[in-house]
PDB file of C-alpha atoms in Angstrom:
ATOM      1  CA  MET A  60     -36.506 -11.556  32.661  1.00  0.00           C
ATOM      2  CA  GLU A  61     -36.265  -8.261  30.718  1.00  0.00           C
ATOM      3  CA  PRO A  62     -33.137  -7.797  28.751  1.00  0.00           C
ATOM      4  CA  LEU A  63     -31.402  -4.700  29.760  1.00  0.00           C
ATOM      5  CA  VAL A  64     -31.489  -3.175  26.428  1.00  0.00           C
ATOM      6  CA  THR A  65     -33.270  -4.389  23.435  1.00  0.00           C
ATOM      7  CA  PHE A  66     -32.349  -4.830  19.908  1.00  0.00           C
ATOM      8  CA  ALA A  67     -34.642  -2.386  18.883  1.00  0.00           C
ATOM      9  CA  GLU A  68     -33.364   0.170  21.153  1.00  0.00           C
ATOM     10  CA  LEU A  69     -29.879  -0.366  19.918  1.00  0.00           C
ATOM     11  CA  PHE A  70     -30.995  -0.517  16.209  1.00  0.00           C
ATOM     12  CA  PRO A  71     -34.163   1.837  15.877  1.00  0.00           C
ATOM     13  CA  ASN A  72     -33.618   1.729  12.073  1.00  0.00           C
ATOM     14  CA  GLY A  73     -33.141  -2.067  11.823  1.00  0.00           C
ATOM     15  CA  ILE A  74     -29.673  -3.062  10.498  1.00  0.00           C
ATOM     16  CA  TRP A  75     -30.024  -4.355   6.771  1.00  0.00           C
ATOM     17  CA  ARG A  76     -29.444  -0.963   5.139  1.00  0.00           C
ATOM     18  CA  TYR A  77     -26.529  -0.347   7.259  1.00  0.00           C
ATOM     19  CA  ALA A  78     -24.660  -3.759   6.952  1.00  0.00           C
ATOM     20  CA  VAL A  79     -25.653  -3.996   3.065  1.00  0.00           C
ATOM     21  CA  GLY A  80     -24.747  -0.172   2.545  1.00  0.00           C
ATOM     22  CA  GLY A  81     -21.251  -1.111   4.409  1.00  0.00           C
ATOM     23  CA  ALA A  82     -20.889  -4.135   2.304  1.00  0.00           C
ATOM     24  CA  LEU A  83     -21.224  -2.064  -0.992  1.00  0.00           C
ATOM     25  CA  ILE A  84     -18.711   0.507   0.300  1.00  0.00           C
ATOM     26  CA  GLY A  85     -16.281  -2.442   0.644  1.00  0.00           C
ATOM     27  CA  LEU A  86     -17.076  -3.828  -2.346  1.00  0.00           C
ATOM     28  CA  GLY A  87     -16.320  -0.639  -4.492  1.00  0.00           C
ATOM     29  CA  THR A  88     -13.009  -0.630  -2.438  1.00  0.00           C
ATOM     30  CA  ALA A  89     -12.357  -4.180  -3.106  1.00  0.00           C
ATOM     31  CA  ALA A  90     -12.995  -3.954  -6.895  1.00  0.00           C
ATOM     32  CA  ILE A  91     -10.611  -1.060  -7.396  1.00  0.00           C
ATOM     33  CA  TYR A  92      -8.088  -2.885  -5.212  1.00  0.00           C
ATOM     34  CA  LEU A  93      -8.160  -6.180  -7.013  1.00  0.00           C
ATOM     35  CA  GLY A  94      -7.809  -4.506 -10.345  1.00  0.00           C
ATOM     36  CA  THR A  95      -5.205  -1.951  -9.399  1.00  0.00           C
ATOM     37  CA  ALA A  96      -3.443  -2.569  -6.166  1.00  0.00           C
ATOM     38  CA  ILE A  97      -4.662   0.927  -4.906  1.00  0.00           C
ATOM     39  CA  PRO A  98      -6.317   1.137  -1.662  1.00  0.00           C
ATOM     40  CA  ALA A  99      -8.441   4.096  -2.625  1.00  0.00           C
ATOM     41  CA  GLY A 100      -9.539   6.484   0.055  1.00  0.00           C
ATOM     42  CA  ALA A 101     -11.537   9.497  -0.127  1.00  0.00           C
ATOM     43  CA  SER A 102      -9.591  12.221   1.256  1.00  0.00           C
ATOM     44  CA  THR A 103      -6.423  12.508  -0.715  1.00  0.00           C
ATOM     45  CA  PHE A 104      -8.899  13.863  -3.519  1.00  0.00           C
ATOM     46  CA  LEU A 105      -8.721  17.201  -1.390  1.00  0.00           C
ATOM     47  CA  GLU A 106      -5.144  17.420  -1.576  1.00  0.00           C
ATOM     48  CA  SER A 107      -4.604  16.150  -5.131  1.00  0.00           C
ATOM     49  CA  THR A 108      -7.235  18.265  -6.593  1.00  0.00           C
ATOM     50  CA  LEU A 109      -5.672  21.312  -4.820  1.00  0.00           C
ATOM     51  CA  SER A 110      -2.536  20.803  -7.281  1.00  0.00           C
ATOM     52  CA  TYR A 111      -4.749  22.111 -10.085  1.00  0.00           C
ATOM     53  CA  VAL A 112      -5.287  25.397  -8.451  1.00  0.00           C
ATOM     54  CA  SER A 113      -2.083  26.008  -6.167  1.00  0.00           C
ATOM     55  CA  ASN A 114       1.673  25.895  -6.637  1.00  0.00           C
ATOM     56  CA  VAL A 115       2.314  25.126  -3.002  1.00  0.00           C
ATOM     57  CA  PRO A 116       5.077  22.138  -3.514  1.00  0.00           C
ATOM     58  CA  ARG A 117       3.214  20.207  -0.817  1.00  0.00           C
ATOM     59  CA  PHE A 118      -0.021  19.782  -2.961  1.00  0.00           C
ATOM     60  CA  ASN A 119       2.327  19.266  -6.175  1.00  0.00           C
ATOM     61  CA  ARG A 120       4.249  16.113  -5.059  1.00  0.00           C
ATOM     62  CA  ALA A 121       4.566  13.312  -8.077  1.00  0.00           C
ATOM     63  CA  LYS A 122       2.022  10.967  -6.005  1.00  0.00           C
ATOM     64  CA  TYR A 123      -0.538  13.682  -5.929  1.00  0.00           C
ATOM     65  CA  VAL A 124      -0.036  14.647  -9.478  1.00  0.00           C
ATOM     66  CA  ALA A 125       0.064  11.399 -11.171  1.00  0.00           C
ATOM     67  CA  SER A 126      -3.292  10.420  -9.356  1.00  0.00           C
ATOM     68  CA  ARG A 127      -5.237  13.477  -9.518  1.00  0.00           C
ATOM     69  CA  ASP A 128      -7.303  12.702 -12.528  1.00  0.00           C
ATOM     70  CA  TRP A 129      -8.525   9.294 -11.372  1.00  0.00           C
ATOM     71  CA  ARG A 130      -9.231  10.891  -8.180  1.00  0.00           C
ATOM     72  CA  VAL A 131     -11.580  13.322  -9.491  1.00  0.00           C
ATOM     73  CA  ALA A 132     -13.145  10.702 -11.588  1.00  0.00           C
ATOM     74  CA  PHE A 133     -13.448   8.388  -8.407  1.00  0.00           C
ATOM     75  CA  THR A 134     -15.039  11.294  -6.571  1.00  0.00           C
ATOM     76  CA  LEU A 135     -17.509  12.221  -9.209  1.00  0.00           C
ATOM     77  CA  SER A 136     -18.370   8.429  -9.435  1.00  0.00           C
ATOM     78  CA  ILE A 137     -19.190   8.573  -5.720  1.00  0.00           C
ATOM     79  CA  VAL A 138     -21.487  11.483  -6.240  1.00  0.00           C
ATOM     80  CA  ALA A 139     -23.086   9.767  -9.044  1.00  0.00           C
ATOM     81  CA  GLY A 140     -23.453   6.352  -7.234  1.00  0.00           C
ATOM     82  CA  ALA A 141     -25.342   8.048  -4.396  1.00  0.00           C
ATOM     83  CA  ALA A 142     -27.710   9.917  -6.979  1.00  0.00           C
ATOM     84  CA  ILE A 143     -28.703   6.520  -8.437  1.00  0.00           C
ATOM     85  CA  TYR A 144     -29.441   4.997  -4.913  1.00  0.00           C
ATOM     86  CA  ALA A 145     -31.264   8.152  -4.316  1.00  0.00           C
ATOM     87  CA  VAL A 146     -33.461   8.345  -7.496  1.00  0.00           C
ATOM     88  CA  ALA A 147     -33.798   4.330  -7.339  1.00  0.00           C
ATOM     89  CA  PHE A 148     -35.137   4.500  -3.661  1.00  0.00           C
ATOM     90  CA  GLY A 149     -37.057   7.626  -4.116  1.00  0.00           C
ATOM     91  CA  ASP A 150     -34.480   9.365  -1.329  1.00  0.00           C
ATOM     92  CA  PHE A 151     -33.540  12.181  -3.708  1.00  0.00           C
ATOM     93  CA  GLY A 152     -33.753  15.805  -2.375  1.00  0.00           C
ATOM     94  CA  TRP A 153     -33.260  14.956   1.366  1.00  0.00           C
ATOM     95  CA  THR A 154     -31.250  17.956   2.940  1.00  0.00           C
ATOM     96  CA  THR A 155     -29.825  18.075   6.311  1.00  0.00           C
ATOM     97  CA  ARG A 156     -30.900  20.206   9.104  1.00  0.00           C
ATOM     98  CA  VAL A 157     -27.686  20.359  10.703  1.00  0.00           C
ATOM     99  CA  SER A 158     -26.384  24.101  11.217  1.00  0.00           C
ATOM    100  CA  TRP A 159     -24.353  25.621   8.614  1.00  0.00           C
ATOM    101  CA  TRP A 160     -21.565  26.648  11.121  1.00  0.00           C
ATOM    102  CA  ARG A 161     -21.294  22.897  12.221  1.00  0.00           C
ATOM    103  CA  LEU A 162     -20.945  21.757   8.804  1.00  0.00           C
ATOM    104  CA  LEU A 163     -18.562  24.525   7.717  1.00  0.00           C
ATOM    105  CA  GLY A 164     -16.368  24.388  11.030  1.00  0.00           C
ATOM    106  CA  GLY A 165     -16.674  20.550  11.451  1.00  0.00           C
ATOM    107  CA  GLY A 166     -15.787  20.208   7.420  1.00  0.00           C
ATOM    108  CA  PHE A 167     -12.598  22.523   8.051  1.00  0.00           C
ATOM    109  CA  LEU A 168     -11.335  20.480  10.997  1.00  0.00           C
ATOM    110  CA  VAL A 169     -11.908  17.199   9.026  1.00  0.00           C
ATOM    111  CA  GLY A 170      -9.976  18.494   6.263  1.00  0.00           C
ATOM    112  CA  VAL A 171      -7.092  19.416   8.469  1.00  0.00           C
ATOM    113  CA  GLY A 172      -7.408  16.254  10.650  1.00  0.00           C
ATOM    114  CA  THR A 173      -7.595  13.895   7.716  1.00  0.00           C
ATOM    115  CA  ARG A 174      -4.479  15.117   6.103  1.00  0.00           C
ATOM    116  CA  ILE A 175      -2.389  15.609   9.226  1.00  0.00           C
ATOM    117  CA  GLY A 176      -3.565  11.984  10.383  1.00  0.00           C
ATOM    118  CA  LYS A 177      -2.640  10.278   7.004  1.00  0.00           C
ATOM    119  CA  GLY A 178      -6.464   9.191   6.105  1.00  0.00           C
ATOM    120  CA  CYS A 179     -10.154   9.285   6.929  1.00  0.00           C
ATOM    121  CA  THR A 180     -13.124   6.930   7.498  1.00  0.00           C
ATOM    122  CA  SER A 181     -12.463   5.071   4.083  1.00  0.00           C
ATOM    123  CA  GLY A 182      -8.695   5.318   4.001  1.00  0.00           C
ATOM    124  CA  HIS A 183      -8.085   4.313   7.725  1.00  0.00           C
ATOM    125  CA  GLY A 184     -11.511   2.925   8.523  1.00  0.00           C
ATOM    126  CA  ILE A 185     -12.032   0.661   5.726  1.00  0.00           C
ATOM    127  CA  CYS A 186      -8.862   0.133   3.913  1.00  0.00           C
ATOM    128  CA  GLY A 187      -6.646   0.439   7.139  1.00  0.00           C
ATOM    129  CA  VAL A 188      -8.756  -1.585   9.304  1.00  0.00           C
ATOM    130  CA  GLY A 189      -9.528  -4.102   6.613  1.00  0.00           C
ATOM    131  CA  SER A 190      -5.568  -4.459   6.465  1.00  0.00           C
ATOM    132  CA  VAL A 191      -5.410  -4.922  10.187  1.00  0.00           C
ATOM    133  CA  ALA A 192      -2.813  -2.055  10.096  1.00  0.00           C
ATOM    134  CA  PRO A 193      -1.819  -0.944  13.603  1.00  0.00           C
ATOM    135  CA  THR A 194      -1.219   2.698  12.558  1.00  0.00           C
ATOM    136  CA  SER A 195      -5.018   2.942  11.070  1.00  0.00           C
ATOM    137  CA  LEU A 196      -6.623   1.141  14.049  1.00  0.00           C
ATOM    138  CA  VAL A 197      -4.998   3.570  16.834  1.00  0.00           C
ATOM    139  CA  ASN A 198      -6.255   6.609  14.363  1.00  0.00           C
ATOM    140  CA  VAL A 199      -9.680   5.056  14.075  1.00  0.00           C
ATOM    141  CA  ALA A 200      -9.989   4.485  17.632  1.00  0.00           C
ATOM    142  CA  THR A 201      -8.760   8.127  18.393  1.00  0.00           C
ATOM    143  CA  PHE A 202     -11.278  10.009  15.966  1.00  0.00           C
ATOM    144  CA  LEU A 203     -14.045   7.542  17.071  1.00  0.00           C
ATOM    145  CA  GLY A 204     -13.497   8.298  20.688  1.00  0.00           C
ATOM    146  CA  VAL A 205     -12.839  12.051  20.174  1.00  0.00           C
ATOM    147  CA  ALA A 206     -16.217  12.447  17.804  1.00  0.00           C
ATOM    148  CA  ILE A 207     -18.247  10.822  20.362  1.00  0.00           C
ATOM    149  CA  VAL A 208     -17.213  12.857  23.213  1.00  0.00           C
ATOM    150  CA  THR A 209     -17.641  16.110  20.709  1.00  0.00           C
ATOM    151  CA  ALA A 210     -20.921  15.027  19.675  1.00  0.00           C
ATOM    152  CA  GLN A 211     -22.170  14.395  23.285  1.00  0.00           C
ATOM    153  CA  ILE A 212     -20.989  17.599  24.355  1.00  0.00           C
ATOM    154  CA  VAL A 213     -22.510  19.572  21.496  1.00  0.00           C
ATOM    155  CA  GLN A 214     -25.611  17.669  22.258  1.00  0.00           C
ATOM    156  CA  ALA A 215     -25.582  18.242  26.290  1.00  0.00           C
ATOM    157  CA  LEU A 216     -25.214  22.126  25.253  1.00  0.00           C
ATOM    158  CA  GLY A 217     -28.541  22.124  23.732  1.00  0.00           C
ATOM    159  CA  VAL A 218     -27.323  22.369  20.071  1.00  0.00           C
ATOM    160  CA  SER A 219     -29.883  20.335  17.864  1.00  0.00           C
ATOM    161  CA  PRO A 220     -29.325  19.394  15.182  1.00  0.00           C
TER     162      PRO A 220
ATOM    163  CA  MET B  46       3.635  22.542 -19.789  1.00  0.00           C
ATOM    164  CA  SER B  47       4.643  19.106 -19.157  1.00  0.00           C
ATOM    165  CA  GLU B  48       2.859  16.837 -16.925  1.00  0.00           C
ATOM    166  CA  PRO B  49       4.080  13.319 -15.742  1.00  0.00           C
ATOM    167  CA  VAL B  50       1.732  11.038 -17.317  1.00  0.00           C
ATOM    168  CA  GLU B  51       1.507   7.439 -16.335  1.00  0.00           C
ATOM    169  CA  ARG B  52       2.929   5.255 -19.087  1.00  0.00           C
ATOM    170  CA  ASP B  53       0.794   2.767 -20.537  1.00  0.00           C
ATOM    171  CA  ARG B  54      -2.292   3.064 -18.206  1.00  0.00           C
ATOM    172  CA  HIS B  55      -4.479   0.090 -18.863  1.00  0.00           C
ATOM    173  CA  PRO B  56      -7.828   1.113 -20.940  1.00  0.00           C
ATOM    174  CA  LEU B  57      -9.837  -0.436 -18.380  1.00  0.00           C
ATOM    175  CA  PHE B  58      -8.219   1.439 -15.527  1.00  0.00           C
ATOM    176  CA  MET B  59     -10.639   4.563 -15.569  1.00  0.00           C
ATOM    177  CA  PRO B  60     -13.727   2.289 -16.208  1.00  0.00           C
ATOM    178  CA  LEU B  61     -12.740   0.461 -13.204  1.00  0.00           C
ATOM    179  CA  ILE B  62     -12.276   3.391 -10.808  1.00  0.00           C
ATOM    180  CA  VAL B  63     -15.596   4.626 -12.035  1.00  0.00           C
ATOM    181  CA  ALA B  64     -17.309   1.279 -11.433  1.00  0.00           C
ATOM    182  CA  GLY B  65     -15.886   1.132  -8.076  1.00  0.00           C
ATOM    183  CA  GLY B  66     -16.836   4.710  -7.229  1.00  0.00           C
ATOM    184  CA  LEU B  67     -20.387   4.151  -8.425  1.00  0.00           C
ATOM    185  CA  ILE B  68     -20.911   1.093  -6.130  1.00  0.00           C
ATOM    186  CA  PHE B  69     -19.016   2.945  -3.178  1.00  0.00           C
ATOM    187  CA  GLY B  70     -21.338   6.110  -3.544  1.00  0.00           C
ATOM    188  CA  PHE B  71     -24.569   3.846  -3.955  1.00  0.00           C
ATOM    189  CA  GLY B  72     -23.195   2.133  -0.463  1.00  0.00           C
ATOM    190  CA  LEU B  73     -22.725   5.347   1.166  1.00  0.00           C
ATOM    191  CA  GLY B  74     -26.421   6.298   0.022  1.00  0.00           C
ATOM    192  CA  LEU B  75     -27.825   2.924   1.005  1.00  0.00           C
ATOM    193  CA  SER B  76     -26.210   2.942   4.353  1.00  0.00           C
ATOM    194  CA  HIS B  77     -27.520   6.516   5.092  1.00  0.00           C
ATOM    195  CA  MET B  78     -24.108   7.628   6.062  1.00  0.00           C
ATOM    196  CA  ALA B  79     -24.558  10.316   3.471  1.00  0.00           C
ATOM    197  CA  ARG B  80     -26.856  11.893   5.975  1.00  0.00           C
ATOM    198  CA  PRO B  81     -24.891  13.828   8.932  1.00  0.00           C
ATOM    199  CA  GLU B  82     -27.981  13.116  11.400  1.00  0.00           C
ATOM    200  CA  VAL B  83     -27.241   9.494  10.874  1.00  0.00           C
ATOM    201  CA  VAL B  84     -23.713   9.501  12.193  1.00  0.00           C
ATOM    202  CA  LEU B  85     -24.532  12.355  15.014  1.00  0.00           C
ATOM    203  CA  ASP B  86     -27.626   9.783  16.105  1.00  0.00           C
ATOM    204  CA  PHE B  87     -24.635   7.152  16.192  1.00  0.00           C
ATOM    205  CA  LEU B  88     -22.102   9.210  18.030  1.00  0.00           C
ATOM    206  CA  GLN B  89     -24.965  10.104  20.565  1.00  0.00           C
ATOM    207  CA  PHE B  90     -25.620   6.627  21.207  1.00  0.00           C
ATOM    208  CA  GLU B  91     -29.140   6.799  19.864  1.00  0.00           C
ATOM    209  CA  ASP B  92     -28.608   4.142  16.595  1.00  0.00           C
ATOM    210  CA  PHE B  93     -25.628   1.775  16.753  1.00  0.00           C
ATOM    211  CA  GLY B  94     -26.333   1.041  13.151  1.00  0.00           C
ATOM    212  CA  LEU B  95     -23.272   2.505  11.987  1.00  0.00           C
ATOM    213  CA  LEU B  96     -21.116  -0.192  13.685  1.00  0.00           C
ATOM    214  CA  PHE B  97     -22.553  -2.373  10.881  1.00  0.00           C
ATOM    215  CA  VAL B  98     -21.422   0.037   7.983  1.00  0.00           C
ATOM    216  CA  LEU B  99     -17.669   0.252   9.359  1.00  0.00           C
ATOM    217  CA  GLY B 100     -17.791  -3.549  10.086  1.00  0.00           C
ATOM    218  CA  THR B 101     -19.121  -5.139   6.822  1.00  0.00           C
ATOM    219  CA  GLY B 102     -17.153  -2.536   4.708  1.00  0.00           C
ATOM    220  CA  SER B 103     -13.942  -3.557   6.290  1.00  0.00           C
ATOM    221  CA  VAL B 104     -14.687  -7.124   6.123  1.00  0.00           C
ATOM    222  CA  VAL B 105     -15.385  -6.932   2.701  1.00  0.00           C
ATOM    223  CA  ALA B 106     -12.444  -4.797   2.002  1.00  0.00           C
ATOM    224  CA  GLY B 107     -10.144  -6.865   4.097  1.00  0.00           C
ATOM    225  CA  THR B 108     -11.092  -9.911   2.308  1.00  0.00           C
ATOM    226  CA  ALA B 109      -9.810  -8.400  -0.926  1.00  0.00           C
ATOM    227  CA  PHE B 110      -6.863  -7.302   0.625  1.00  0.00           C
ATOM    228  CA  ALA B 111      -6.062 -10.758   2.217  1.00  0.00           C
ATOM    229  CA  ILE B 112      -6.722 -12.337  -1.311  1.00  0.00           C
ATOM    230  CA  GLY B 113      -4.573  -9.925  -3.296  1.00  0.00           C
ATOM    231  CA  VAL B 114      -1.796 -10.086  -0.667  1.00  0.00           C
ATOM    232  CA  ASN B 115      -1.666 -13.989  -0.362  1.00  0.00           C
ATOM    233  CA  LEU B 116      -2.910 -15.269  -3.248  1.00  0.00           C
ATOM    234  CA  LEU B 117      -2.418 -13.052  -6.300  1.00  0.00           C
ATOM    235  CA  ASP B 118       0.768 -11.691  -7.999  1.00  0.00           C
ATOM    236  CA  ARG B 119       0.423  -7.985  -9.436  1.00  0.00           C
ATOM    237  CA  ALA B 120      -2.641  -6.156 -10.358  1.00  0.00           C
ATOM    238  CA  PRO B 121      -3.983  -6.649 -13.802  1.00  0.00           C
ATOM    239  CA  LEU B 122      -4.435  -3.016 -14.657  1.00  0.00           C
ATOM    240  CA  THR B 123      -1.365  -1.411 -13.053  1.00  0.00           C
ATOM    241  CA  GLY B 124       1.209  -4.026 -12.562  1.00  0.00           C
ATOM    242  CA  ARG B 125       1.478  -3.028  -9.229  1.00  0.00           C
ATOM    243  CA  ALA B 126       2.390  -5.603  -6.378  1.00  0.00           C
ATOM    244  CA  TYR B 127      -0.559  -6.036  -3.911  1.00  0.00           C
ATOM    245  CA  ALA B 128       0.071  -4.585  -0.411  1.00  0.00           C
ATOM    246  CA  ARG B 129      -1.731  -4.060   2.861  1.00  0.00           C
ATOM    247  CA  ARG B 130      -2.546  -0.411   3.375  1.00  0.00           C
ATOM    248  CA  LEU B 131       0.291   0.511   5.863  1.00  0.00           C
ATOM    249  CA  LYS B 132       0.980   4.107   7.086  1.00  0.00           C
ATOM    250  CA  SER B 133       3.905   4.764   9.535  1.00  0.00           C
ATOM    251  CA  PHE B 134       2.837   5.743  12.975  1.00  0.00           C
ATOM    252  CA  ASP B 135       3.796   9.117  14.442  1.00  0.00           C
ATOM    253  CA  ARG B 136       2.203  11.815  16.366  1.00  0.00           C
ATOM    254  CA  ASN B 137       0.640  13.078  13.533  1.00  0.00           C
ATOM    255  CA  VAL B 138      -1.445   9.948  13.368  1.00  0.00           C
ATOM    256  CA  LEU B 139      -2.780  11.075  17.126  1.00  0.00           C
ATOM    257  CA  THR B 140      -2.801  14.795  16.343  1.00  0.00           C
ATOM    258  CA  GLY B 141      -4.745  14.333  12.998  1.00  0.00           C
ATOM    259  CA  GLY B 142      -7.043  11.678  14.591  1.00  0.00           C
ATOM    260  CA  VAL B 143      -8.105  14.149  17.338  1.00  0.00           C
ATOM    261  CA  ILE B 144      -8.705  17.164  14.967  1.00  0.00           C
ATOM    262  CA  PHE B 145     -10.717  14.817  12.332  1.00  0.00           C
ATOM    263  CA  GLY B 146     -12.657  13.547  15.651  1.00  0.00           C
ATOM    264  CA  VAL B 147     -13.701  17.014  16.796  1.00  0.00           C
ATOM    265  CA  GLY B 148     -14.750  17.722  13.115  1.00  0.00           C
ATOM    266  CA  TRP B 149     -16.522  14.477  12.686  1.00  0.00           C
ATOM    267  CA  GLY B 150     -18.521  14.916  16.089  1.00  0.00           C
ATOM    268  CA  LEU B 151     -19.260  18.564  15.289  1.00  0.00           C
ATOM    269  CA  SER B 152     -20.475  18.112  11.686  1.00  0.00           C
ATOM    270  CA  GLY B 153     -21.501  14.341  11.283  1.00  0.00           C
ATOM    271  CA  ILE B 154     -19.648  14.273   7.935  1.00  0.00           C
ATOM    272  CA  CYS B 155     -16.636  12.762   6.605  1.00  0.00           C
ATOM    273  CA  PRO B 156     -15.048  13.197   3.001  1.00  0.00           C
ATOM    274  CA  GLY B 157     -16.713  10.060   1.260  1.00  0.00           C
ATOM    275  CA  ALA B 158     -19.811  10.536   2.756  1.00  0.00           C
ATOM    276  CA  ALA B 159     -20.028  14.224   1.988  1.00  0.00           C
ATOM    277  CA  TYR B 160     -19.454  13.781  -1.842  1.00  0.00           C
ATOM    278  CA  ALA B 161     -22.231  11.011  -1.506  1.00  0.00           C
ATOM    279  CA  SER B 162     -24.467  13.466   0.240  1.00  0.00           C
ATOM    280  CA  LEU B 163     -24.321  15.875  -2.669  1.00  0.00           C
ATOM    281  CA  GLY B 164     -25.351  12.931  -4.613  1.00  0.00           C
ATOM    282  CA  ILE B 165     -28.836  12.574  -2.820  1.00  0.00           C
ATOM    283  CA  GLY B 166     -29.386  16.076  -3.483  1.00  0.00           C
ATOM    284  CA  ASN B 167     -28.116  17.507  -0.125  1.00  0.00           C
ATOM    285  CA  TYR B 168     -26.900  20.811  -1.472  1.00  0.00           C
ATOM    286  CA  PRO B 169     -26.038  22.441   2.086  1.00  0.00           C
ATOM    287  CA  ILE B 170     -23.306  19.964   2.327  1.00  0.00           C
ATOM    288  CA  LEU B 171     -21.416  22.160   0.001  1.00  0.00           C
ATOM    289  CA  LEU B 172     -20.617  24.123   3.038  1.00  0.00           C
ATOM    290  CA  ALA B 173     -18.855  21.075   4.598  1.00  0.00           C
ATOM    291  CA  ILE B 174     -17.114  20.124   1.208  1.00  0.00           C
ATOM    292  CA  GLY B 175     -15.611  23.778   1.124  1.00  0.00           C
ATOM    293  CA  GLY B 176     -14.598  23.546   4.630  1.00  0.00           C
ATOM    294  CA  MET B 177     -12.769  20.468   3.968  1.00  0.00           C
ATOM    295  CA  PHE B 178     -10.959  21.947   1.014  1.00  0.00           C
ATOM    296  CA  LEU B 179     -10.194  25.211   3.247  1.00  0.00           C
ATOM    297  CA  GLY B 180      -8.748  22.765   6.135  1.00  0.00           C
ATOM    298  CA  ALA B 181      -6.635  20.645   3.419  1.00  0.00           C
ATOM    299  CA  TYR B 182      -5.203  24.134   2.148  1.00  0.00           C
ATOM    300  CA  ALA B 183      -4.756  25.583   5.495  1.00  0.00           C
ATOM    301  CA  GLN B 184      -2.597  22.232   6.777  1.00  0.00           C
ATOM    302  CA  GLY B 185      -0.690  22.358   3.365  1.00  0.00           C
ATOM    303  CA  LEU B 186       0.333  26.103   3.712  1.00  0.00           C
ATOM    304  CA  TRP B 187       1.247  25.564   7.574  1.00  0.00           C
ATOM    305  CA  ARG B 188       3.346  22.386   7.191  1.00  0.00           C
ATOM    306  CA  THR B 189       5.166  24.154   4.137  1.00  0.00           C
ATOM    307  CA  TYR B 190       5.678  27.444   6.602  1.00  0.00           C
ATOM    308  CA  ARG B 191       6.745  25.112   9.313  1.00  0.00           C
ATOM    309  CA  SER B 192       9.405  22.948   7.351  1.00  0.00           C
ATOM    310  CA  ASP B 193      10.645  26.218   5.915  1.00  0.00           C
ATOM    311  CA  ASN B 194      11.368  27.564   9.244  1.00  0.00           C
ATOM    312  CA  ASP B 195      12.718  24.305  10.435  1.00  0.00           C
ATOM    313  CA  ALA B 196      15.335  24.399   7.571  1.00  0.00           C
ATOM    314  CA  ALA B 197      15.941  28.095   8.391  1.00  0.00           C
ATOM    315  CA  THR B 198      16.751  27.364  12.126  1.00  0.00           C
ATOM    316  CA  ALA B 199      18.791  24.372  11.187  1.00  0.00           C
ATOM    317  CA  ALA B 200      20.537  26.705   8.826  1.00  0.00           C
ATOM    318  CA  LYS B 201      21.389  28.963  11.757  1.00  0.00           C
ATOM    319  CA  ALA B 202      22.521  26.378  13.946  1.00  0.00           C
ATOM    320  CA  ASP B 203      25.189  25.292  11.499  1.00  0.00           C
TER     321      ASP B 203
END
């Protein structure tokens, strides 16, 4: 009897790079957490960095100003870490074909949503889910469901990529 | 100009942040999450590999959280007590999740992956990063405006 769906259909690119890459994302988070007790997310960088150029009190709250320098260092290190991967694996110079308006508009909504919703894929998705935090589980279930519906609608409308 | 400076920051604090960021970014590159196409393939049910990224990532991080909270006292580099990442629940968590979901589904990009994408030389991602800053700035202005208005309304009601 044939299985309804095969492994190769679900995972056409295999799973090792996903599983190992994810474990390294978790390991970077774990190292920072065990040394500092800080659950490092990637999106607070947006708000804390705005404190350098904006006088809006919301961006200049003590917790942002106190953490903005290491958040810049963290973010630049993420860029550098990915660059090391790309050079080591011969993957450097790859560019996306996703349309400019999807990147710009989607990025804008991600910027709004992550700040209103108190976290992103790393803050809620990795640290929050790792903490088995109910708020994060609800947030992740919400954005995952909405993202699936959005991507399927965009695809159905014939936008590709 | 006086800025609040954290007193007695441990000399290894920044090096650890940098090391953690390097591993984090390497993982984002290796997992191919730095490619919006891979995220979109997942959301369109063409490749479920991203489940493994989120799965192993949260299990490894979750193990560290469990060790810190249950077995350790205070963090060596900050003196902070270990705690789970808990945020209060309110309607914003759902509103933000919906807006984030539309943006993620539209672009295939989230903050950490966008930074990593720049690292693999994907310069068009600057549009998404620029969009994120604009979005974060817009919500900050909007919430400031709203809370000012609420305060004004409350003052009138007195």
